[in-house]
Tab-separated table of C-alpha atoms and ligand atoms in Angstrom:
chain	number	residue	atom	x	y	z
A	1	UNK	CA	183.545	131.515	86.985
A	2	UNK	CA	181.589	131.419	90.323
A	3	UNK	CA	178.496	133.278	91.453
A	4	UNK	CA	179.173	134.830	95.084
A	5	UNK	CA	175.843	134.780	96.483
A	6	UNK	CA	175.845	138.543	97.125
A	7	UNK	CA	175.549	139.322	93.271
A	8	UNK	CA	172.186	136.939	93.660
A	9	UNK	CA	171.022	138.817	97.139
A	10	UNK	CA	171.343	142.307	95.801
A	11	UNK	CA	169.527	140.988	92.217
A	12	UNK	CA	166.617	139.818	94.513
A	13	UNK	CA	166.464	142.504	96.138
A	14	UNK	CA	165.080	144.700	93.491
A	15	UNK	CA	161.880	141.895	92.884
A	16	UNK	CA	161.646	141.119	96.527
A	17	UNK	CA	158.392	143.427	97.106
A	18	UNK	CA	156.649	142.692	94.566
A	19	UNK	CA	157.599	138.681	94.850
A	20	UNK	CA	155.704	139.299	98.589
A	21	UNK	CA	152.562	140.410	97.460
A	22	UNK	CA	152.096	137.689	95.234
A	23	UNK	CA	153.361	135.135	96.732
A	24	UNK	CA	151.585	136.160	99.776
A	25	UNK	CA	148.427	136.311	98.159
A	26	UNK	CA	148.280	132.966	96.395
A	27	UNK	CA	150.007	131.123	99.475
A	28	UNK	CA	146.072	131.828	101.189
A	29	UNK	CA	144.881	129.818	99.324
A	30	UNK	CA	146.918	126.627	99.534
A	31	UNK	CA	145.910	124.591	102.243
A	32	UNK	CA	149.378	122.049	102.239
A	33	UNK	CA	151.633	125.375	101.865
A	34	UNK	CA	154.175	124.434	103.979
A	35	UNK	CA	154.574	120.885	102.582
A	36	UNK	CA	154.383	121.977	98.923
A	37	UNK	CA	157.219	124.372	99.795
A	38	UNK	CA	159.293	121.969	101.489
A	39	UNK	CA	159.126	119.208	99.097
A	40	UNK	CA	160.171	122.004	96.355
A	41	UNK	CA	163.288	122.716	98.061
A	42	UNK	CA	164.636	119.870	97.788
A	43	UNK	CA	163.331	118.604	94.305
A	44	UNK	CA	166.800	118.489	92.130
A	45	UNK	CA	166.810	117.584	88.492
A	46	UNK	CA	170.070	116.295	87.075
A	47	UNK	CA	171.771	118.494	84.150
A	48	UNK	CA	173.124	116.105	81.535
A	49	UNK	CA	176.820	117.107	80.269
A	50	UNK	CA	176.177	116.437	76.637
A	51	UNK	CA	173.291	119.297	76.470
A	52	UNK	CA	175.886	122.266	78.020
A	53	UNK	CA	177.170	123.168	74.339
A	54	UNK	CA	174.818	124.516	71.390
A	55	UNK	CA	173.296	120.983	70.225
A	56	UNK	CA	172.911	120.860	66.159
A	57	UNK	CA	171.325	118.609	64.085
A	58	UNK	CA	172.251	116.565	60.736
A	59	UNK	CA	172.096	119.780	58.661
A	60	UNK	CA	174.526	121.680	60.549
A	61	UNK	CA	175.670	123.683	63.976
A	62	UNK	CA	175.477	127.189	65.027
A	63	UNK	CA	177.363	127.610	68.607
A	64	UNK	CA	176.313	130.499	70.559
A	65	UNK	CA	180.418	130.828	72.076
A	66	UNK	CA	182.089	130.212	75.531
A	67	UNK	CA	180.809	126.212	75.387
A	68	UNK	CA	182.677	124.452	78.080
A	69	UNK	CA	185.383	123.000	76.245
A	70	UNK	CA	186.415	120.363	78.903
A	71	UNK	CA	184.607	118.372	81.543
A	72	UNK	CA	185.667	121.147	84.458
A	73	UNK	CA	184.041	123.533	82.750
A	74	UNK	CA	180.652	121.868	82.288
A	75	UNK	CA	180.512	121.316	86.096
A	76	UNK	CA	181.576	125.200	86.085
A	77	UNK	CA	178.180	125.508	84.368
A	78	UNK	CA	176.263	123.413	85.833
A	79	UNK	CA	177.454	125.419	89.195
A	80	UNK	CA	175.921	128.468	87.564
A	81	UNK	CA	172.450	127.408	87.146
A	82	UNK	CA	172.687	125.295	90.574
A	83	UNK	CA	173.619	128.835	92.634
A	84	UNK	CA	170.708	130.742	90.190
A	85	UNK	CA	168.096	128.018	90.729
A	86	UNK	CA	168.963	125.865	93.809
A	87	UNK	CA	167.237	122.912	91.340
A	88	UNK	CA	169.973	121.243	89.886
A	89	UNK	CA	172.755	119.764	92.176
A	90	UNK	CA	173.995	116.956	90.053
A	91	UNK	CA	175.351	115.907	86.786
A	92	UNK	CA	174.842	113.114	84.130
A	93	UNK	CA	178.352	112.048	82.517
A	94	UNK	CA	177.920	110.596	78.962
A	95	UNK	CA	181.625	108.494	78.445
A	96	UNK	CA	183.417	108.698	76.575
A	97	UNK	CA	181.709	112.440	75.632
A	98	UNK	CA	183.310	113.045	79.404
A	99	UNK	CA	186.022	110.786	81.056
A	100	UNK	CA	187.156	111.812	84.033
A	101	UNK	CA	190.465	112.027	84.114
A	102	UNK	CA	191.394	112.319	87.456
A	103	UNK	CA	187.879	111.371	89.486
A	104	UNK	CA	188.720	112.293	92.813
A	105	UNK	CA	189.994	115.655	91.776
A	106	UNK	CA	186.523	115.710	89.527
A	107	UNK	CA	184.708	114.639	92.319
A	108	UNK	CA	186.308	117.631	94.752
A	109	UNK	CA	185.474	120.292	92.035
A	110	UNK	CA	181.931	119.375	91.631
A	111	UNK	CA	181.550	119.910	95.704
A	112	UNK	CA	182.617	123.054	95.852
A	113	UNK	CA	179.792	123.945	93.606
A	114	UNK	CA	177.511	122.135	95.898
A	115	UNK	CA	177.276	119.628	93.110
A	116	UNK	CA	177.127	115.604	92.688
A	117	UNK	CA	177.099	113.228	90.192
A	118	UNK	CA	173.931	111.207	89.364
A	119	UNK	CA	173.889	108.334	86.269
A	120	UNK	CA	176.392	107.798	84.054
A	121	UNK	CA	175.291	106.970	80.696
A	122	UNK	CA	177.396	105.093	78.562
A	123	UNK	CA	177.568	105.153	74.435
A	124	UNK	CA	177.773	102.142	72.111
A	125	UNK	CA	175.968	104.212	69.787
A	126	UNK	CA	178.880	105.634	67.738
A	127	UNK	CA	182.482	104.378	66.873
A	128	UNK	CA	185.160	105.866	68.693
A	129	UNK	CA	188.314	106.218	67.733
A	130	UNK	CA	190.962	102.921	67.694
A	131	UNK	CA	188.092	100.789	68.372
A	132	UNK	CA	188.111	96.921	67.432
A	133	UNK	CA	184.953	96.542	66.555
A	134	UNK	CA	182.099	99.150	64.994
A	135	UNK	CA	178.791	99.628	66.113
A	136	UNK	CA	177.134	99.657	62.372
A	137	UNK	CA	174.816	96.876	63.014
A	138	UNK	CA	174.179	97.513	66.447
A	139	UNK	CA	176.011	96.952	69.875
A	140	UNK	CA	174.841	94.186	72.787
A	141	UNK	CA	172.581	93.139	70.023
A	142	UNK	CA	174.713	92.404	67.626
A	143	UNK	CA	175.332	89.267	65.657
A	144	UNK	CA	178.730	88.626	66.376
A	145	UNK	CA	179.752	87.855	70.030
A	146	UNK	CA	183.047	89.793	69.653
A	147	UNK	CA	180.973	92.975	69.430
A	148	UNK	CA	178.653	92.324	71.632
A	149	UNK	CA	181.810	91.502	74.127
A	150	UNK	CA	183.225	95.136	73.072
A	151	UNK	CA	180.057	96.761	73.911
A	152	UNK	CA	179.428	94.717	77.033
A	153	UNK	CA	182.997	95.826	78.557
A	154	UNK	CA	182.478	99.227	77.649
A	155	UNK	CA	179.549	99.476	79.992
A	156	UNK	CA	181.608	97.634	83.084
A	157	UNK	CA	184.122	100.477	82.032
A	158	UNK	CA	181.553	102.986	82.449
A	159	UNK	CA	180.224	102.208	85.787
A	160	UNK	CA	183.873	102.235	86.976
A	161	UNK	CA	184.031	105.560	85.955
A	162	UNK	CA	180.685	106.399	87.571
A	163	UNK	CA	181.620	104.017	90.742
A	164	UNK	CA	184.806	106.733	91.257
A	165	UNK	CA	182.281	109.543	90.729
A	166	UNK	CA	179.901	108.138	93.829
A	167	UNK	CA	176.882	107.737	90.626
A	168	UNK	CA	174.561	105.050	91.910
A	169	UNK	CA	173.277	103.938	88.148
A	170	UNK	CA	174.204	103.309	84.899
A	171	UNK	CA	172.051	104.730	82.102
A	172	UNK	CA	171.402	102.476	78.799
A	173	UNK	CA	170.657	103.245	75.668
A	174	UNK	CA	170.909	101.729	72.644
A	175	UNK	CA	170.193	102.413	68.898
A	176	UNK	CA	170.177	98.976	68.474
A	177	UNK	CA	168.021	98.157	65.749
A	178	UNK	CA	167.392	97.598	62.319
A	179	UNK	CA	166.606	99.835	59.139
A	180	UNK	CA	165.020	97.235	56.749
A	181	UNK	CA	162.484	94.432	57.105
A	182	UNK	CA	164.334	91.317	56.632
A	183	UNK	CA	167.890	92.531	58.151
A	184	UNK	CA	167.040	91.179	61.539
A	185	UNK	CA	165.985	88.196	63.736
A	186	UNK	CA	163.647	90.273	66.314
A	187	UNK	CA	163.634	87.178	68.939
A	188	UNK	CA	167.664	86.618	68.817
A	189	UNK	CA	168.164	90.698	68.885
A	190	UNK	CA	166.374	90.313	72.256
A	191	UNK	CA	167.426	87.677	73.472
A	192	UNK	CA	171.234	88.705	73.183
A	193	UNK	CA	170.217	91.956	73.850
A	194	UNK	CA	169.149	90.390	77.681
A	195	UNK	CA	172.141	87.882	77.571
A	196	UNK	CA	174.534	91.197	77.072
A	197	UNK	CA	172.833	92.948	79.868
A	198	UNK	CA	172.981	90.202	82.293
A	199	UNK	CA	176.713	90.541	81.986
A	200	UNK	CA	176.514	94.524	82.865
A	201	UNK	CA	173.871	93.425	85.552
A	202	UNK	CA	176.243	91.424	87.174
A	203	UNK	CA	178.804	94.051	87.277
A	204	UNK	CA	176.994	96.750	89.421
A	205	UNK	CA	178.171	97.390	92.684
A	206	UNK	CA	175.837	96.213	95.172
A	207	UNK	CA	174.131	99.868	95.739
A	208	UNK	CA	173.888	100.682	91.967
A	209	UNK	CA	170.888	99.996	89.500
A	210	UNK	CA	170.359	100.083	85.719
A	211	UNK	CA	168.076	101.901	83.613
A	212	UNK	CA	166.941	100.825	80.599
A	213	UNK	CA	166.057	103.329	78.088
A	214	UNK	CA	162.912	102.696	74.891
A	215	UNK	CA	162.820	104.400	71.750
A	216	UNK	CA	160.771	103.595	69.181
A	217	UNK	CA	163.049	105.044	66.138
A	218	UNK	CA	166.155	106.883	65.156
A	219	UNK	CA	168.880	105.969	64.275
A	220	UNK	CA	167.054	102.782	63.518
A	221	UNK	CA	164.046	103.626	61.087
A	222	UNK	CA	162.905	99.947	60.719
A	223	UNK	CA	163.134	98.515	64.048
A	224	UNK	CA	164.709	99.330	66.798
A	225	UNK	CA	165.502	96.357	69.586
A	226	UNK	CA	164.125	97.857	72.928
A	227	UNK	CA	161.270	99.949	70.892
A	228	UNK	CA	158.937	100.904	74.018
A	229	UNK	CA	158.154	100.413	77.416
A	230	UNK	CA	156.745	97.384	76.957
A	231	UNK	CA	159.939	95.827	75.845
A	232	UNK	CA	161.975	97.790	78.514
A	233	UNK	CA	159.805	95.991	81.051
A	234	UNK	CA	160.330	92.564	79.860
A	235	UNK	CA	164.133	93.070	80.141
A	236	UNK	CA	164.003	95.076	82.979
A	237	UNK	CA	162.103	92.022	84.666
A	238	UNK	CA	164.439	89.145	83.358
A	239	UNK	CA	167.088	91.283	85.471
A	240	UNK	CA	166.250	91.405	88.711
A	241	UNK	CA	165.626	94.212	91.045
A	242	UNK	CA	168.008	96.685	90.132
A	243	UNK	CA	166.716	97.040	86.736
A	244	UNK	CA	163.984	99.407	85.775
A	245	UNK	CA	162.486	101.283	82.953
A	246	UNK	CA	164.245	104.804	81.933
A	247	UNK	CA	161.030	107.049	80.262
A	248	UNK	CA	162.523	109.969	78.197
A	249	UNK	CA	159.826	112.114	77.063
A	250	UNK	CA	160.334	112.488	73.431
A	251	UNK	CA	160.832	108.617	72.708
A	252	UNK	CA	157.015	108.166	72.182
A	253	UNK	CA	154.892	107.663	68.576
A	254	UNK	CA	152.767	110.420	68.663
A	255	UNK	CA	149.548	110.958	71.006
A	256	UNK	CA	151.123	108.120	73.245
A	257	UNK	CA	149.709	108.294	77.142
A	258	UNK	CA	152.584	108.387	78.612
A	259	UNK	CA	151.156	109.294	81.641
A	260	UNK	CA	149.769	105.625	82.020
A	261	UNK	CA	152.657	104.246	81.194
A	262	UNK	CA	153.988	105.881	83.739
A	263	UNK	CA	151.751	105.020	86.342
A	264	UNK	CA	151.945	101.181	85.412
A	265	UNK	CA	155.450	101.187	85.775
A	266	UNK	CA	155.319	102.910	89.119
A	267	UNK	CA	152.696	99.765	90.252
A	268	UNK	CA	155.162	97.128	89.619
A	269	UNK	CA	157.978	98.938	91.070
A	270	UNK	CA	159.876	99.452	87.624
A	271	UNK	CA	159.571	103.055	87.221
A	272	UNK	CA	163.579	104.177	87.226
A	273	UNK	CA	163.038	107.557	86.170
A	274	UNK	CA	162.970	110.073	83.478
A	275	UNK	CA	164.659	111.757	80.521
A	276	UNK	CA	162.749	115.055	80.445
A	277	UNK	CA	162.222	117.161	77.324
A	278	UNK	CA	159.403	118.303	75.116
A	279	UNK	CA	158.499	117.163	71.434
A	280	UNK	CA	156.174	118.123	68.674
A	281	UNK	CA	156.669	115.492	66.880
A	282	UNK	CA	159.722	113.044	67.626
A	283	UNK	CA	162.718	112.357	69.520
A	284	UNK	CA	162.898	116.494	69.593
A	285	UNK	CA	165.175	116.912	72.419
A	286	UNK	CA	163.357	120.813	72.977
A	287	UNK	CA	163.005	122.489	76.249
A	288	UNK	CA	160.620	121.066	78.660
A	289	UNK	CA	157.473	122.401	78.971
A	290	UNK	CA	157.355	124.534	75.558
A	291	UNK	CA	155.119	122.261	73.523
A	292	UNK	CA	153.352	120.383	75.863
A	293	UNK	CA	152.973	121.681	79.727
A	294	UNK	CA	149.923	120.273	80.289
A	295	UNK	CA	150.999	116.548	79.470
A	296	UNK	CA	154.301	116.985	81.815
A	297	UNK	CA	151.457	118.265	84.056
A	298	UNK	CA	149.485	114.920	83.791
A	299	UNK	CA	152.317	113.144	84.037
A	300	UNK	CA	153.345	114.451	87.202
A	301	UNK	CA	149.729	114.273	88.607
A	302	UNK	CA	150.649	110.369	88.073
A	303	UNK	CA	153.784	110.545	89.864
A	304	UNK	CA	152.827	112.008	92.387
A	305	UNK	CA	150.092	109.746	93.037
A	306	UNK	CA	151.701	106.534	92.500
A	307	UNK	CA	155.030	107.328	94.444
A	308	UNK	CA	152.447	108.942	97.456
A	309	UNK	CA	150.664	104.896	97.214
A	310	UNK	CA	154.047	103.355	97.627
A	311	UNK	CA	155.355	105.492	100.398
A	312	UNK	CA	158.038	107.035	98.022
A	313	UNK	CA	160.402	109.838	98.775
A	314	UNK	CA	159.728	112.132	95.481
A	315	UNK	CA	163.185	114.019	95.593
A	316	UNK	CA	165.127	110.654	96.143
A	317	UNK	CA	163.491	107.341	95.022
A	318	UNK	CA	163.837	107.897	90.884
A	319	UNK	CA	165.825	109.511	88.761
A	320	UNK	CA	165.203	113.101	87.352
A	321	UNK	CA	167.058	113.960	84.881
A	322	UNK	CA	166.967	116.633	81.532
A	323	UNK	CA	168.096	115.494	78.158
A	324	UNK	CA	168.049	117.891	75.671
A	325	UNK	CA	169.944	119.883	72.766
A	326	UNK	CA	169.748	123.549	71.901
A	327	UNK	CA	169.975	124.883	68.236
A	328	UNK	CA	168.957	127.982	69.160
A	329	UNK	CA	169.298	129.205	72.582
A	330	UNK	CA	171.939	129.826	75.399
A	331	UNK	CA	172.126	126.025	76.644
A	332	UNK	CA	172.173	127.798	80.422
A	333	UNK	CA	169.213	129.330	79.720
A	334	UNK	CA	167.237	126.258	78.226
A	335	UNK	CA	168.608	124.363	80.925
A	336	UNK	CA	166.937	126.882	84.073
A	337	UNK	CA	163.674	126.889	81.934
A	338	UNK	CA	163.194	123.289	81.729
A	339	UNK	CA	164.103	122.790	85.308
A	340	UNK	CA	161.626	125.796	86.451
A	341	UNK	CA	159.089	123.998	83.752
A	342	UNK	CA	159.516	120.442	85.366
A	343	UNK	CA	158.948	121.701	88.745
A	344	UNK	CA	156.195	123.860	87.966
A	345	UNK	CA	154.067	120.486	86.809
A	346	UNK	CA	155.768	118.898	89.943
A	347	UNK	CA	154.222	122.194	91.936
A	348	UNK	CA	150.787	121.859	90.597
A	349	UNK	CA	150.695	117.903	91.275
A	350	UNK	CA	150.899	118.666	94.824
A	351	UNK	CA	148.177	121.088	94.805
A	352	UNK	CA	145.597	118.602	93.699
A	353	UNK	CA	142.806	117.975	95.495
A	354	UNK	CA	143.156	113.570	95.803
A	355	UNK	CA	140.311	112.850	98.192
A	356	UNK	CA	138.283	115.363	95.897
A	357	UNK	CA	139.509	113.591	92.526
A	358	UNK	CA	139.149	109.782	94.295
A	359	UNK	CA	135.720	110.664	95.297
A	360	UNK	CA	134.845	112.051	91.409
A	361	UNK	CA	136.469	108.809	90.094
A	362	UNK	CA	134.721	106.620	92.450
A	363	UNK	CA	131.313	108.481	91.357
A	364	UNK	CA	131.626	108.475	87.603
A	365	UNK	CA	131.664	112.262	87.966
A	366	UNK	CA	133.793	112.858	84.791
A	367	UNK	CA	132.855	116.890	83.996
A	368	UNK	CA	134.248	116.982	88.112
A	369	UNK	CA	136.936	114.839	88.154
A	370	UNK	CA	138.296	117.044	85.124
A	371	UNK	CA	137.700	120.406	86.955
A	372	UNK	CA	139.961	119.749	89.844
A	373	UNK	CA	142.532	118.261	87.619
A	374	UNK	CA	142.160	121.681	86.023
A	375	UNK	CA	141.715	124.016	88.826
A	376	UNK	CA	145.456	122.771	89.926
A	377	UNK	CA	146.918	122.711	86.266
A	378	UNK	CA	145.720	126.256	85.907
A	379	UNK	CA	146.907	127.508	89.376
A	380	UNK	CA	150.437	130.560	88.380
A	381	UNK	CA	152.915	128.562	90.413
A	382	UNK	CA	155.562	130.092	89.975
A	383	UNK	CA	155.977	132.813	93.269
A	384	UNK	CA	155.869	128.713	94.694
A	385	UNK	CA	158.803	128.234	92.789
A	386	UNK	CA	160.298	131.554	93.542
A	387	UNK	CA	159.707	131.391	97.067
A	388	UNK	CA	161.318	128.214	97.312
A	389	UNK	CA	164.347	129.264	95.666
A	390	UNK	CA	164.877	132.180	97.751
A	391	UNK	CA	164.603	130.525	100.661
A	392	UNK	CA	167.347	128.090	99.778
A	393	UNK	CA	169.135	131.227	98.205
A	394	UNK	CA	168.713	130.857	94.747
A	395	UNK	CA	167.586	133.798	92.305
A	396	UNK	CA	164.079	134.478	92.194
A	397	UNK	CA	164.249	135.160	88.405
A	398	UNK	CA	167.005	132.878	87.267
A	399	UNK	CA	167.389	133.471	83.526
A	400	UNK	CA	166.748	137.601	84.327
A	401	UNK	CA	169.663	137.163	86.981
A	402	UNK	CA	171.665	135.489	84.540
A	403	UNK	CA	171.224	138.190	82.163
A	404	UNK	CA	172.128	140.911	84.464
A	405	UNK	CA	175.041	139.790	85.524
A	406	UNK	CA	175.989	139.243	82.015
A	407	UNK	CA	177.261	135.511	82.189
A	408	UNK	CA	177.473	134.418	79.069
A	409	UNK	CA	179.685	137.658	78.159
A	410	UNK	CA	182.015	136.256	80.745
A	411	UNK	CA	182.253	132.890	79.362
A	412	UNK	CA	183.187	134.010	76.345
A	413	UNK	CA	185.659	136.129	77.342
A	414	UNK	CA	187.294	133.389	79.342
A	415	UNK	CA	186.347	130.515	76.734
A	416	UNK	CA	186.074	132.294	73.740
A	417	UNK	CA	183.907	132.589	70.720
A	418	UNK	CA	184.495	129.204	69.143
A	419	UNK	CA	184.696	127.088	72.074
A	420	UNK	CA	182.746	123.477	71.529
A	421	UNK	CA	181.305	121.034	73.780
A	422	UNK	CA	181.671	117.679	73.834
A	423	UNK	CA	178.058	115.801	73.106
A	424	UNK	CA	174.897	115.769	71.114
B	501	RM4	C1	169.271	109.403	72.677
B	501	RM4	C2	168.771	109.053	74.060
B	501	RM4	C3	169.842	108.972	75.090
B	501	RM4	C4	170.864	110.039	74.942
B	501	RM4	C5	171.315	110.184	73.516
B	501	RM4	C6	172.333	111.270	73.366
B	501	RM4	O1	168.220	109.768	71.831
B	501	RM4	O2	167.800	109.968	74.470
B	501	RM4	O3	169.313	109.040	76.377
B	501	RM4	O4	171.928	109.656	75.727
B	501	RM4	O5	170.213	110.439	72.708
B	502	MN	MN1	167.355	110.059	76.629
B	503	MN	MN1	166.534	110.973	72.939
């Protein structure tokens, strides 16, 4: 299904007053307006094609009915909350959750929906069918060369696949590791861990790069073989320059800054970008910004910073990306509030004050330096947001637009009840 954009006009309609006044009144008081506004319109986070069916976890799986059932129909879907929220033009392929069959064909559907394909990500983290070799004890890790061979060809295979697509990077991660002290030699899990991404490394085109994801446990409960940033780093620096560090949210211990991590990485040029999600208290996968707005908040105050000191272009020069599951809710849904929750912190970055906050830094001035972090943490962004969308001819109230028009209802008709996704 397709939303015409009259269905979205006459919806806006309705709020369009109200919208005015407030957006009217809290614009006054922004000094850089124009530029917040402008940088929001084109801020686009990447919707991942594994989190577009109910997710589940180990004890079971509840699908909410009309999942996408093939890799068409999760573009179809991501079209939807791309014409809603005029946030999310692109989409992350998993393989082989999502081979394109026929790329340029792939390629022409996700245009019409105004839509393009960022990172592929590839899987060595579970055995597919027919396969030589299995992925028990790990992948470019592993042991035996002949796996780590496997492994290493399935990535080439996945950049061609993203290479067809016109992605520009290849997503890694690994749950590499081990579950018991004894059952591995940490040094030679690295070190064929970097000898089996030198291979990849070789293999990207010339205009590609490579993230590398951390996480510190899961599958692995022992160790796992790039744990943390740290570790990411080292690798990522062995490669060369089109390797950097991939940061998903919820791959932290707990009460890890990640905001400085962030910011360190962004210094030595090996930020790649991010996984975005929330967590109470591991690798969660929840909907950004519902446990924790204020540290995507800090986070972003980082960013924003560090890519402003080295002449970045926000929208463009990393990766944004969401990776999530939903138990619970319409995937759609989740999906527009993490986006509208990710750009929110990104909203309230730009309104801090920096020569204010330099000045409180450079003075000690701690109680200060903490109130203007504050003031623009605690700033309603969101007729920003709204504002922004409309202009660019989005909804202003995505998930209440999606409700009216009764979407879901739709894809179930067309898809049916028991439709499943491909994914986590
Ligand atoms: C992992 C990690 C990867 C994602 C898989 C599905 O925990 O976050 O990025 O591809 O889950
Ligand atoms: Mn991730
Ligand atoms: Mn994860």
């Amino acid at each position: 299904m397709r939303l015409e954009k009259h269905q979205i006009d006459e919806l806006n309609l309705r709020e369009l007053a109200n919208h005015k006044r407030r957006f009217e009144f809290l614009g006054e008081g922004i000094s850089n307006l124009n530029d917040v506004l402008q940088k929001l319109s084109v801020f686009n986070i990447a919707i991942p094609s594994w989190a577009l069916g109910t997710g589940g976890t180990r004890f079971g799986r509840f699908s909410g009915g009309g999942e996408p059932r093939s890799l068409e129909e999760k573009i179809e879907d991501v079209g939807i909350i791309h014409a809603l929220n005029k946030s999310s033009n692109s989409i992350s392929l998993h393989i082989p959750w999502d081979i394109p069959g026929n790329a340029p064909a792939v390629r022409t559907l996700a245009a019409q929906y105004g839509l393009h394909f960022d990172a592929v990500n590839s899987n060595t983290f579970q055995d597919q069918p027919g396969q030589k070799y299995s992925y028990k004890f790990g992948s470019l890790h592993h042991v035996d060369k002949e796996v780590r061979k496997q492994a290493i060809a399935h990535n080439i295979e996945v950049i061609k696949y993203g290479h067809e697509l016109g992605s520009k990077a290849l997503s890694i991660w690994l749950s590499d590791g081990s579950s018991f002290p004894g059952q591995l030699n940490f040094r030679k899990a690295f070190e064929h861990t970097l000898e089996s991404l030198r291979e990849i490394y070789q293999s990207l085109p010339a205009d590609w790069k490579v993230w590398i994801e951390y996480k510190p446990y899961e599958p692995n409960f022992y160790s796992t073989s790039i744990a943390d940033w740290g570790q990411s780093y080292l690798l990522a620096s062995e490669l060369g320059d089109k390797a950097g560090t991939l940061v998903d949210l919820g791959h932290h211990l707990q009460g890890t800054n990640i905001e400085q991590i962030v910011s360190l990485l962004l210094m030595k040029g090996k930020l790649a970008g991010f996984h975005f999600n929330d967590s109470k208290y591991g690798d969660d996968d929840l909907t950004v910004g519902s446990i924790n707005p204020y540290q995507l908040f800090l986070i972003f105050a980082e960013l924003v910073e560090g890519m402003d000191t080295r002449g970045m272009n926000h929208a463009r020069d990393l990766g944004w990306m969401i990776d999530a599951s939903h138990n619970v809710k319409d995937p759609i849904e989740d999906l527009i509030q993490s986006v509208e929750a990710i750009k929110m912190a990104y909203a309230q970055a730009l309104l801090i004050d920096r020569k204010e906050l330099l000045n409180a830094q450079e003075n000690n001035d701690t109680a200060l330096a903490q109130e203007i972090l504050q003031q623009a943490y605690r700033t309603d962004v969101r007729p920003l947001l709204a504002e922004s969308r409309i202009r660019s001819g989005g909804a202003l109230q995505p998930i209440s637009a999606y409700r009216n028009l009764q979407i879901r209802k739709s894809l179930i008709i067309e898809r049916g009840i028991e439709s499943v996704a491909t994914g986590l």
